[in-house]
Tab-separated table of C-alpha atoms and ligand atoms in Angstrom:
chain	number	residue	atom	x	y	z
F	29	MET	CA	10.044	163.881	90.426
F	30	GLN	CA	12.450	161.209	91.527
F	31	ALA	CA	13.726	161.654	95.084
F	32	LEU	CA	17.409	161.375	95.879
F	33	PRO	CA	18.210	158.193	97.792
F	34	ALA	CA	18.730	158.813	101.500
F	35	PRO	CA	22.532	158.261	101.569
F	36	ALA	CA	22.928	160.603	98.597
F	37	LEU	CA	20.945	163.276	100.375
F	38	ARG	CA	22.965	162.882	103.566
F	39	GLY	CA	26.209	163.273	101.648
F	40	LEU	CA	25.011	166.345	99.832
F	41	LEU	CA	23.695	168.022	102.996
F	42	LEU	CA	26.958	167.393	104.742
F	43	TYR	CA	28.797	168.772	101.745
F	44	GLY	CA	26.578	171.881	101.834
F	45	ARG	CA	27.823	172.612	105.346
F	46	ILE	CA	31.447	172.055	104.433
F	47	ALA	CA	31.120	174.137	101.297
F	48	ASN	CA	29.627	177.016	103.296
F	49	ALA	CA	32.481	176.844	105.725
F	50	GLN	CA	34.995	176.952	102.908
F	51	ALA	CA	36.234	180.250	101.551
F	52	GLU	CA	34.208	181.263	98.487
F	53	ILE	CA	36.252	180.894	95.368
F	54	GLY	CA	34.245	183.231	93.181
F	55	LEU	CA	32.565	180.482	91.158
F	56	ASN	CA	30.966	182.003	88.158
F	57	ASN	CA	28.992	180.251	85.467
F	58	SER	CA	29.142	183.047	82.937
F	59	GLY	CA	32.504	181.757	81.849
F	60	THR	CA	34.378	184.938	82.585
F	61	LYS	CA	35.811	184.190	85.991
F	62	LYS	CA	36.913	180.623	86.207
F	63	PRO	CA	38.173	179.303	89.498
F	64	SER	CA	41.393	177.375	89.129
F	65	THR	CA	40.928	175.689	92.490
F	66	PRO	CA	38.081	173.264	92.922
F	67	LYS	CA	35.870	172.708	95.909
F	68	ILE	CA	37.227	169.436	97.208
F	69	ILE	CA	34.635	167.242	98.852
F	70	PRO	CA	36.302	164.681	101.100
F	71	ARG	CA	35.160	161.062	101.062
F	72	ALA	CA	33.284	161.461	104.330
F	73	ALA	CA	31.148	164.243	102.859
F	74	HIS	CA	29.819	162.540	99.725
F	75	ASN	CA	27.956	159.372	98.935
F	76	VAL	CA	29.995	158.094	95.994
F	77	SER	CA	31.292	154.661	96.888
F	78	ARG	CA	33.940	152.658	95.035
F	79	ASP	CA	31.493	149.757	95.051
F	80	GLU	CA	29.674	151.571	92.252
F	81	PHE	CA	32.710	151.398	89.972
F	82	SER	CA	33.725	148.416	87.880
F	83	LYS	CA	36.801	146.393	88.847
F	84	SER	CA	38.350	147.266	85.503
F	85	ALA	CA	37.922	151.008	86.038
F	86	LEU	CA	39.446	150.729	89.517
F	87	LYS	CA	42.409	148.735	88.187
F	88	VAL	CA	43.170	151.450	85.647
F	89	LEU	CA	42.785	154.225	88.222
F	90	TYR	CA	45.073	152.541	90.759
F	91	ARG	CA	47.781	151.669	88.266
F	92	LEU	CA	47.959	155.242	86.963
F	93	HIS	CA	48.020	156.540	90.520
F	94	LYS	CA	50.789	154.147	91.569
F	95	ALA	CA	52.855	155.254	88.571
F	96	GLY	CA	52.669	158.798	89.903
F	97	TYR	CA	50.012	160.259	87.598
F	98	GLN	CA	46.824	162.089	88.535
F	99	SER	CA	43.972	159.659	88.063
F	100	PHE	CA	40.280	160.560	88.168
F	101	LEU	CA	36.927	159.186	87.126
F	102	VAL	CA	34.939	161.886	85.399
F	103	GLY	CA	31.593	162.625	83.798
F	104	GLY	CA	28.539	160.420	83.689
F	105	CYS	CA	29.826	157.712	86.030
F	106	VAL	CA	30.450	160.143	88.914
F	107	ARG	CA	27.124	161.873	88.294
F	108	ASP	CA	25.178	158.608	88.140
F	109	ALA	CA	26.906	157.202	91.231
F	110	MET	CA	26.001	160.365	93.136
F	111	LEU	CA	22.371	159.904	92.105
F	112	GLY	CA	22.367	156.277	93.179
F	113	MET	CA	21.929	155.143	89.542
F	114	HIS	CA	24.452	152.404	88.887
F	115	PRO	CA	26.883	153.690	86.240
F	116	LYS	CA	27.771	151.384	83.356
F	117	ASP	CA	30.556	153.080	81.483
F	118	PHE	CA	33.609	154.643	83.029
F	119	ASP	CA	35.714	157.515	81.756
F	120	VAL	CA	39.123	158.033	83.273
F	121	ALA	CA	40.925	161.389	83.038
F	122	THR	CA	44.629	161.701	83.723
F	123	ASN	CA	47.699	163.875	83.196
F	124	ALA	CA	49.524	160.909	81.635
F	125	THR	CA	49.840	161.235	77.857
F	126	PRO	CA	48.336	158.474	75.680
F	127	ASP	CA	51.808	157.024	75.082
F	128	GLU	CA	52.477	156.984	78.826
F	129	VAL	CA	49.141	155.206	79.368
F	130	LYS	CA	50.036	152.672	76.689
F	131	ALA	CA	53.378	152.001	78.351
F	132	LEU	CA	51.559	151.099	81.589
F	133	PHE	CA	48.999	148.678	80.125
F	134	SER	CA	49.741	145.815	77.773
F	135	ASN	CA	45.990	145.527	77.082
F	136	CYS	CA	45.827	149.099	75.761
F	137	ARG	CA	45.072	150.446	72.305
F	138	LEU	CA	45.284	154.051	71.211
F	139	ILE	CA	42.372	155.255	69.112
F	140	GLY	CA	41.379	158.485	67.367
F	141	ARG	CA	43.506	160.518	65.032
F	142	ARG	CA	42.659	164.098	65.946
F	143	PHE	CA	42.608	163.449	69.644
F	144	ARG	CA	44.135	160.254	70.856
F	145	LEU	CA	42.379	158.260	73.554
F	146	ALA	CA	43.517	155.084	75.253
F	147	HIS	CA	41.207	152.079	75.434
F	148	VAL	CA	42.216	149.605	78.110
F	149	ARG	CA	40.490	146.278	77.595
F	150	PHE	CA	39.604	143.644	80.198
F	151	GLY	CA	37.678	140.913	78.397
F	152	ARG	CA	34.520	142.596	77.115
F	153	ASP	CA	35.040	145.623	79.359
F	154	ILE	CA	36.704	148.699	77.912
F	155	VAL	CA	37.840	151.620	80.068
F	156	GLU	CA	38.422	154.845	78.180
F	157	VAL	CA	41.368	156.902	79.381
F	158	ALA	CA	41.672	160.508	78.197
F	159	THR	CA	44.526	162.891	78.827
F	160	PHE	CA	43.401	166.258	80.226
F	161	ARG	CA	42.611	168.660	77.399
F	162	ALA	CA	42.433	172.418	77.248
F	163	ALA	CA	39.085	173.919	76.161
F	164	ALA	CA	39.038	175.570	72.752
F	165	ASN	CA	38.558	178.999	74.313
F	166	HIS	CA	41.610	178.453	76.449
F	167	VAL	CA	43.700	177.866	73.378
F	168	ASP	CA	45.300	181.049	72.289
F	169	ASP	CA	44.205	180.443	68.742
F	170	ASP	CA	41.552	182.375	66.808
F	171	HIS	CA	41.095	179.485	64.427
F	172	ALA	CA	39.811	177.032	67.026
F	173	HIS	CA	36.194	177.932	66.062
F	174	ASP	CA	34.521	178.290	62.663
F	175	GLU	CA	32.447	181.333	61.680
F	176	GLU	CA	29.362	180.002	63.541
F	177	GLY	CA	31.358	179.383	66.677
F	178	ARG	CA	31.615	175.622	66.202
F	179	ILE	CA	34.709	173.988	67.651
F	180	VAL	CA	36.971	172.789	64.892
F	181	ARG	CA	40.040	172.191	67.011
F	182	ASP	CA	40.346	171.149	70.627
F	183	ASN	CA	43.328	168.889	70.467
F	184	VAL	CA	45.670	170.476	72.959
F	185	TYR	CA	46.662	168.665	76.153
F	186	GLY	CA	46.081	170.582	79.351
F	187	THR	CA	45.663	170.289	83.078
F	188	ILE	CA	42.607	169.246	85.063
F	189	ASP	CA	41.655	172.890	85.675
F	190	GLU	CA	41.591	173.413	81.908
F	191	ASP	CA	39.964	170.081	81.117
F	192	VAL	CA	36.923	170.896	83.228
F	193	TRP	CA	35.842	173.955	81.202
F	194	ARG	CA	35.506	172.103	77.927
F	195	ARG	CA	32.911	169.761	79.426
F	196	ASP	CA	29.256	170.360	78.629
F	197	PHE	CA	27.118	170.447	81.783
F	198	THR	CA	27.983	171.135	85.391
F	199	CYS	CA	26.573	167.733	86.389
F	200	ASN	CA	29.041	166.108	83.976
F	201	SER	CA	32.107	167.910	85.259
F	202	LEU	CA	32.783	166.234	88.608
F	203	TYR	CA	36.074	164.408	89.103
F	204	TYR	CA	36.511	161.513	91.525
F	205	ASN	CA	40.092	161.334	92.747
F	206	ILE	CA	41.365	157.809	93.360
F	207	ALA	CA	44.224	159.180	95.514
F	208	ASP	CA	41.921	160.019	98.443
F	209	PHE	CA	38.375	159.258	97.133
F	210	SER	CA	37.464	162.956	97.171
F	211	ILE	CA	35.358	164.701	94.546
F	212	TRP	CA	36.647	167.823	92.815
F	213	ASP	CA	33.960	170.317	91.835
F	214	TYR	CA	34.983	173.384	89.831
F	215	THR	CA	31.596	174.319	88.369
F	216	GLY	CA	29.007	173.884	91.100
F	217	GLY	CA	28.030	170.498	89.687
F	218	VAL	CA	27.230	168.988	93.098
F	219	GLU	CA	24.732	171.730	93.845
F	220	ASP	CA	23.132	171.394	90.388
F	221	ILE	CA	22.796	167.644	90.865
F	222	LYS	CA	21.153	168.342	94.194
F	223	GLN	CA	18.773	170.770	92.491
F	224	ARG	CA	18.301	168.313	89.606
F	225	HIS	CA	19.242	170.954	87.078
F	226	ILE	CA	20.895	170.708	83.661
F	227	VAL	CA	23.167	173.752	83.501
F	228	LEU	CA	25.679	174.450	80.722
F	229	ILE	CA	29.166	175.421	81.848
F	230	GLY	CA	29.912	178.992	80.747
F	231	ASP	CA	27.849	181.079	78.332
F	232	PRO	CA	25.003	178.836	77.066
F	233	ASP	CA	24.775	180.408	73.618
F	234	LYS	CA	28.515	180.108	73.066
F	235	ARG	CA	28.619	176.524	74.301
F	236	LEU	CA	25.738	175.459	72.025
F	237	ARG	CA	27.338	177.177	69.049
F	238	GLU	CA	30.588	175.364	69.748
F	239	ASP	CA	28.759	172.045	69.514
F	240	PRO	CA	25.020	171.999	68.692
F	241	VAL	CA	24.770	168.313	69.696
F	242	ARG	CA	24.810	169.589	73.274
F	243	MET	CA	21.134	170.547	72.731
F	244	LEU	CA	20.321	166.877	72.257
F	245	ARG	CA	22.525	165.926	75.172
F	246	ALA	CA	20.640	168.373	77.413
F	247	VAL	CA	17.377	166.682	76.485
F	248	ARG	CA	18.843	163.209	76.847
F	249	PHE	CA	20.152	163.850	80.357
F	250	ALA	CA	16.939	165.624	81.406
F	251	ALA	CA	14.988	162.526	80.354
F	252	LYS	CA	17.396	159.983	81.803
F	253	LEU	CA	18.015	161.714	85.118
F	254	ASP	CA	14.589	163.329	85.511
F	255	PHE	CA	16.276	166.742	85.686
F	256	THR	CA	14.940	170.133	84.609
F	257	ILE	CA	16.756	171.969	81.837
F	258	ASP	CA	17.819	175.309	83.264
F	259	GLU	CA	15.968	178.310	81.814
F	260	THR	CA	19.249	179.793	80.491
F	261	VAL	CA	19.787	176.612	78.472
F	262	VAL	CA	16.163	176.561	77.280
F	263	GLN	CA	16.540	180.118	75.958
F	264	ALA	CA	19.800	179.306	74.210
F	265	ILE	CA	18.245	176.224	72.593
F	266	ARG	CA	15.381	178.360	71.301
F	267	GLN	CA	17.876	180.692	69.692
F	268	ASP	CA	20.411	178.191	68.378
F	269	ARG	CA	18.223	175.241	67.382
F	270	PRO	CA	18.667	175.764	63.607
F	271	LEU	CA	22.386	175.009	64.025
F	272	LEU	CA	21.498	171.401	64.652
F	273	SER	CA	20.828	170.920	60.944
F	274	ARG	CA	24.511	171.627	60.266
F	275	VAL	CA	25.698	168.720	62.395
F	276	PRO	CA	27.106	165.873	60.250
F	277	ALA	CA	24.466	163.199	59.642
F	278	ALA	CA	26.818	160.438	60.846
F	279	ARG	CA	27.193	162.012	64.261
F	280	LEU	CA	23.431	162.408	64.537
F	281	PHE	CA	22.953	158.683	63.977
F	282	ASP	CA	25.124	157.917	67.016
F	283	GLU	CA	23.163	160.444	69.002
F	284	PHE	CA	19.857	159.027	67.723
F	285	LEU	CA	20.810	155.651	69.204
F	286	LYS	CA	21.594	157.200	72.575
F	287	LEU	CA	18.379	159.248	72.546
F	288	PHE	CA	16.063	156.378	71.727
F	289	GLN	CA	17.750	153.208	72.916
F	290	SER	CA	18.739	154.085	76.456
F	291	GLY	CA	15.464	153.210	78.137
F	292	HIS	CA	13.982	156.733	78.236
F	293	ALA	CA	12.800	157.097	74.660
F	294	GLU	CA	9.259	158.245	75.425
F	295	LYS	CA	10.327	161.040	77.760
F	296	THR	CA	13.121	162.038	75.381
F	297	PHE	CA	10.636	162.240	72.518
F	298	GLU	CA	8.295	164.510	74.496
F	299	LEU	CA	11.189	166.795	75.457
F	300	LEU	CA	12.542	166.923	71.911
F	301	ARG	CA	9.078	168.012	70.747
F	302	GLU	CA	8.732	170.494	73.575
F	303	HIS	CA	12.012	172.173	72.592
F	304	ASP	CA	11.208	171.988	68.907
F	305	LEU	CA	14.191	169.779	68.146
F	306	PHE	CA	12.387	166.683	66.896
F	307	SER	CA	11.357	168.514	63.717
F	308	LEU	CA	15.031	169.032	62.910
F	309	LEU	CA	15.798	165.343	63.273
F	310	PHE	CA	12.711	163.802	61.623
F	311	PRO	CA	11.006	166.524	59.553
F	312	ALA	CA	8.596	164.258	57.647
F	313	THR	CA	7.524	162.531	60.877
F	314	ASP	CA	7.054	165.774	62.733
F	315	GLN	CA	4.715	167.155	60.095
F	316	GLU	CA	2.519	164.066	60.320
F	317	LEU	CA	2.480	164.163	64.118
F	318	ASP	CA	0.937	167.613	64.023
F	319	GLU	CA	-1.768	166.500	61.639
F	320	ASP	CA	-2.696	163.096	62.945
F	321	SER	CA	-3.269	162.277	66.611
F	322	GLU	CA	-3.613	158.555	65.824
F	323	PHE	CA	-0.086	158.545	64.468
F	324	LEU	CA	1.121	160.293	67.609
F	325	ALA	CA	-0.511	157.571	69.723
F	326	PHE	CA	1.202	154.904	67.634
F	327	VAL	CA	4.626	156.546	67.958
F	328	ARG	CA	4.208	156.889	71.714
F	329	ALA	CA	3.189	153.236	72.037
F	330	ALA	CA	6.289	152.194	70.085
F	331	LEU	CA	8.570	154.305	72.259
F	332	ARG	CA	7.022	152.902	75.431
F	333	ASN	CA	7.472	149.419	74.049
F	334	THR	CA	11.150	150.144	73.240
F	335	ASP	CA	11.706	151.429	76.780
F	336	ARG	CA	10.137	148.284	78.220
F	337	ARG	CA	12.396	146.102	76.089
F	338	VAL	CA	15.539	148.033	77.057
F	339	CYS	CA	14.620	147.876	80.737
F	340	SER	CA	14.168	144.116	80.587
F	341	ASP	CA	17.462	143.667	78.666
F	342	LYS	CA	15.745	142.541	75.461
F	343	SER	CA	17.342	143.395	72.158
F	344	VAL	CA	16.227	146.500	70.274
F	345	THR	CA	17.027	147.486	66.715
F	346	PRO	CA	16.967	151.023	65.374
F	347	MET	CA	15.225	149.811	62.212
F	348	PHE	CA	12.004	149.221	64.136
F	349	LEU	CA	11.698	152.755	65.508
F	350	ILE	CA	12.789	154.311	62.232
F	351	GLY	CA	10.027	152.293	60.566
F	352	VAL	CA	7.569	153.600	63.151
F	353	PHE	CA	8.677	157.206	62.621
F	354	LEU	CA	8.356	156.907	58.861
F	355	TRP	CA	5.127	154.868	58.825
F	356	ASN	CA	2.605	157.639	58.189
F	357	PRO	CA	4.740	159.579	55.718
F	358	VAL	CA	5.355	156.288	53.880
F	359	ARG	CA	1.670	155.359	53.809
F	360	LYS	CA	0.702	158.756	52.417
F	361	LEU	CA	3.348	158.717	49.747
F	362	ALA	CA	2.435	155.138	48.837
F	363	ALA	CA	-1.279	155.977	48.534
F	364	GLY	CA	-0.449	158.900	46.225
F	365	ARG	CA	1.648	156.623	44.059
F	366	ARG	CA	-1.081	153.976	43.826
F	367	ALA	CA	-3.536	156.631	42.705
F	368	ARG	CA	-1.248	157.376	39.753
F	369	GLU	CA	0.190	153.983	38.894
F	370	LYS	CA	-1.117	150.451	39.043
F	371	MET	CA	0.795	148.510	41.667
F	372	SER	CA	0.211	146.453	44.781
F	373	GLU	CA	0.023	148.082	48.196
F	374	SER	CA	3.189	146.270	49.319
F	375	GLN	CA	5.070	147.445	46.254
F	376	SER	CA	3.984	151.039	46.722
F	377	ILE	CA	4.974	150.939	50.399
F	378	SER	CA	8.375	149.536	49.554
F	379	LEU	CA	9.008	152.286	46.991
F	380	ALA	CA	7.775	155.043	49.317
F	381	ALA	CA	9.901	153.683	52.174
F	382	TYR	CA	12.904	153.772	49.874
F	383	GLU	CA	12.285	157.401	48.937
F	384	LEU	CA	11.652	158.538	52.491
F	385	SER	CA	14.649	156.731	53.912
F	386	LEU	CA	16.874	158.475	51.347
F	387	GLN	CA	15.377	161.786	52.415
F	388	GLN	CA	15.814	160.941	56.096
F	389	GLN	CA	19.395	159.840	55.587
F	390	ARG	CA	20.350	163.382	54.624
F	391	ARG	CA	19.593	164.365	58.241
F	392	ILE	CA	20.574	161.220	60.086
F	393	ALA	CA	22.941	158.782	58.409
F	394	ILE	CA	21.000	155.570	59.021
F	395	PRO	CA	23.104	152.725	57.647
F	396	ARG	CA	21.609	150.603	54.867
F	397	ARG	CA	21.722	147.540	57.096
F	398	PHE	CA	18.821	149.174	58.945
F	399	THR	CA	16.923	150.878	56.120
F	400	VAL	CA	16.739	147.733	53.973
F	401	PRO	CA	15.026	145.523	56.602
F	402	MET	CA	12.901	148.500	57.637
F	403	ARG	CA	11.500	148.703	54.090
F	404	GLU	CA	10.769	144.988	54.103
F	405	MET	CA	9.057	145.223	57.480
F	406	LEU	CA	6.764	148.011	56.273
F	407	ALA	CA	6.061	146.369	52.925
F	408	LEU	CA	4.827	143.217	54.721
F	409	GLN	CA	2.117	145.089	56.620
F	410	PRO	CA	-0.684	144.751	53.996
F	411	ARG	CA	-0.090	140.996	53.933
F	412	PHE	CA	-1.418	140.656	57.499
F	413	MET	CA	-4.849	141.560	56.148
F	414	VAL	CA	-5.023	138.266	54.253
F	415	VAL	CA	-5.533	135.188	56.428
F	416	ARG	CA	-6.486	132.565	53.872
F	417	GLY	CA	-4.368	130.631	51.414
F	418	LYS	CA	-0.864	129.450	50.943
F	419	ARG	CA	0.689	132.846	50.329
F	420	ALA	CA	-0.719	134.082	53.638
F	421	MET	CA	0.647	131.010	55.423
F	422	ASN	CA	4.063	131.510	53.837
F	423	LEU	CA	4.307	134.880	55.542
F	424	LEU	CA	5.184	132.984	58.734
F	425	GLN	CA	8.414	131.832	57.043
F	426	HIS	CA	9.460	135.278	55.851
F	427	ARG	CA	12.771	136.444	57.315
F	428	ARG	CA	11.170	139.705	58.439
F	429	PHE	CA	8.075	138.063	59.854
F	430	ARG	CA	9.048	138.651	63.491
F	431	ALA	CA	9.690	142.382	63.130
F	432	ALA	CA	6.696	142.874	60.840
F	433	TYR	CA	4.482	140.958	63.292
F	434	ASP	CA	5.650	143.078	66.249
F	435	PHE	CA	4.969	146.197	64.204
F	436	MET	CA	1.462	144.983	63.305
F	437	MET	CA	0.752	144.069	66.962
F	438	LEU	CA	1.666	147.573	67.992
F	439	LEU	CA	-0.703	149.020	65.409
F	440	SER	CA	-3.435	146.758	66.687
F	441	GLU	CA	-2.678	147.720	70.308
F	442	VAL	CA	-3.533	151.342	69.479
F	443	GLY	CA	-6.594	150.339	67.454
F	444	GLN	CA	-5.001	150.837	64.037
F	445	PHE	CA	-5.148	147.231	62.900
F	446	ASP	CA	-8.000	144.729	63.143
F	447	ARG	CA	-7.750	143.048	66.591
F	448	GLU	CA	-9.246	139.747	65.422
F	449	LYS	CA	-6.745	139.417	62.625
F	450	ALA	CA	-3.926	140.318	65.013
F	451	LYS	CA	-5.102	137.532	67.314
F	452	PHE	CA	-5.229	135.137	64.379
F	453	TRP	CA	-1.544	135.846	63.618
F	454	SER	CA	-0.618	135.350	67.264
F	455	ASP	CA	-2.540	132.064	67.507
F	456	VAL	CA	-1.227	130.463	64.326
F	457	GLN	CA	2.335	130.742	65.561
F	458	ASN	CA	1.580	128.262	68.331
F	459	GLN	CA	-0.322	125.792	66.180
F	460	SER	CA	0.776	122.432	64.822
F	461	ARG	CA	1.271	122.087	61.061
F	462	GLU	CA	-2.135	120.486	60.662
F	463	GLN	CA	-3.912	123.110	62.748
F	464	ARG	CA	-2.152	125.837	60.860
F	465	ALA	CA	-3.171	124.438	57.514
F	466	ALA	CA	-6.754	124.369	58.729
F	467	SER	CA	-6.541	127.955	59.950
F	468	PHE	CA	-5.296	129.196	56.600
F	469	GLN	CA	-7.714	126.797	54.839
F	470	VAL	CA	-5.020	125.075	52.841
F	471	ALA	CA	-4.345	121.385	52.435
F	472	PRO	CA	-1.915	120.067	55.056
F	473	ALA	CA	1.655	120.084	53.848
F	474	GLY	CA	2.705	117.005	51.931
F	475	LYS	CA	-0.896	116.070	51.086
F	476	GLY	CA	-2.764	116.548	47.816
F	477	ARG	CA	-5.983	118.452	47.507
F	478	GLN	CA	-7.958	115.376	48.479
F	479	GLY	CA	-5.579	114.451	51.207
F	480	ARG	CA	-3.589	112.168	48.888
F	481	ARG	CA	0.063	112.482	48.136
F	482	ARG	CA	0.495	113.854	44.636
F	483	ARG	CA	2.993	112.271	42.324
F	484	PRO	CA	5.431	114.797	40.870
F	485	ARG	CA	4.612	115.307	37.213
F	486	ARG	CA	7.321	114.184	34.875
F	487	ARG	CA	8.718	117.094	32.963
F	488	SER	CA	9.420	116.523	29.306
F	489	ARG	CA	13.102	116.686	28.594
F	490	LYS	CA	14.960	117.164	25.383
F	491	GLY	CA	15.784	113.825	23.926
F	492	ASP	CA	12.627	112.252	25.436
F	493	GLY	CA	11.325	111.985	21.937
F	494	LYS	CA	8.221	113.985	22.813
T	24	ATP	P1	26.184	158.674	79.570
T	24	ATP	O1	27.361	157.738	79.632
T	24	ATP	O2	25.106	158.435	80.549
T	24	ATP	O3	25.687	158.870	78.189
T	24	ATP	P2	28.154	160.742	80.018
T	24	ATP	O4	28.031	162.050	80.725
T	24	ATP	O5	29.172	159.795	80.505
T	24	ATP	O6	26.717	160.132	80.022
T	24	ATP	P3	29.529	160.601	77.516
T	24	ATP	O7	29.013	160.875	76.153
T	24	ATP	O8	29.976	159.244	77.880
T	24	ATP	O9	28.406	161.101	78.506
T	24	ATP	O10	30.721	161.634	77.771
T	24	ATP	C1	31.577	161.596	78.897
T	24	ATP	C2	31.870	163.002	79.366
T	24	ATP	O11	32.557	163.734	78.334
T	24	ATP	C3	30.653	163.847	79.681
T	24	ATP	O12	30.205	163.640	80.982
T	24	ATP	C4	31.168	165.249	79.472
T	24	ATP	O13	31.900	165.690	80.585
T	24	ATP	C5	32.114	165.086	78.306
T	24	ATP	N1	31.445	165.320	77.002
T	24	ATP	C6	30.905	164.392	76.178
T	24	ATP	N2	30.384	164.935	75.081
T	24	ATP	C7	30.593	166.259	75.181
T	24	ATP	C8	30.295	167.379	74.347
T	24	ATP	N3	29.657	167.225	73.192
T	24	ATP	N4	30.679	168.601	74.788
T	24	ATP	C9	31.355	168.742	75.949
T	24	ATP	N5	31.637	167.738	76.782
T	24	ATP	C10	31.280	166.507	76.411
T	25	MG	MG1	29.748	157.986	79.668
């Protein structure tokens, strides 16, 4: 387990003493008794420094404050700063309405139809400003939930002590007040961060029914922060996991990116499997994982590789991991097809990848701009087996060569592709044209079979009299 950095620990210990000295406010996580006054942790008693926040976020906070509005940072950025993990995106919460925010910033755009948010832009930096909202259960409206308890309406402005209860986890519900640099804690979030616990605010079953994506968020934060998912949440996930299949496929694609492209993909994958959620996201993959330990090793290697790339700021594309996840199901389907019809291995893989990506898209709406190159990348795999001749050499020029090569290298790393051939493909990339031609045993480019330049044959044309 990751230890809290020393300053963080000092702040939290100091806060513990202050909190004990404060009158108890009857904090209750069951959702029945909700304190309307927060524990306020003064600047001297916590470790969250303004240095952790971007200049843009601070500009927005100060301008709102100077105009007389309440102005807080909330959510992941406060949590991460408290843990000594440098936050990257900043969410501002305020009692100013979106139109009032817009009036304050010329560089502001209002987005969202159902619930309007303000985006204040500084170059490439965007600070999201949200007006306090009331939680669905605070709205005196029976129609705010559907028959399964899912939130269908939560578009009512509120106050900070309403806004807090609609948030998902206690660790995500801390507010940093720019007026005096204090932290407002309504839910016991500081203590849960100290304990490294993922705890849902209110009744876990109800909160997961309201929005089943919170199950994935619990796993994501547990992996990213190295936290333990509280037993109450684990139980609720066990009970409510089937509801995840009702979440719109488009929303699951966004969540898929956050789960697997944030630098903690391997841990996330293990936790998703542990809580039996992976099978709901990638059913065909999950079935293969149970049957084939080699495939599991390959998937893990790919996830580790993705994490390494993210950590060293290299680009990652979702098509690569989706290709990895679908690789075994595709190979099986392709082999079955070849047994019935006469076709090349590449062709059968391309067709199987098409079928499986359609099937997968019903769960997770992977855009075609990723499934199309993914198919090409998989269909190129058999071509790495052939290392002689012009067609083999031409593979180096293919627009998907790079991705297909990385994929093949990964297979070879886990012993699922011939190591010598993998080395051949690595070596030829650094060779001169002449060396390359020799490696593939073809005549050097521009030379005839005997090393002579061939004259282009004259084609007979109409009117040539031939
Ligand atoms: P990170 O930026 O590391 O992904 P985050 O906590 O900032 O973490 P966001 O998705 O940016 O996560 O959301 C910002 C905040 O909005 C959260 O901290 C949480 O308070 C609230 N929130 C986001 N999604 C939900 C949800 N599905 N249900 C309830 N509250 C949510
Ligand atoms: Mg965030």
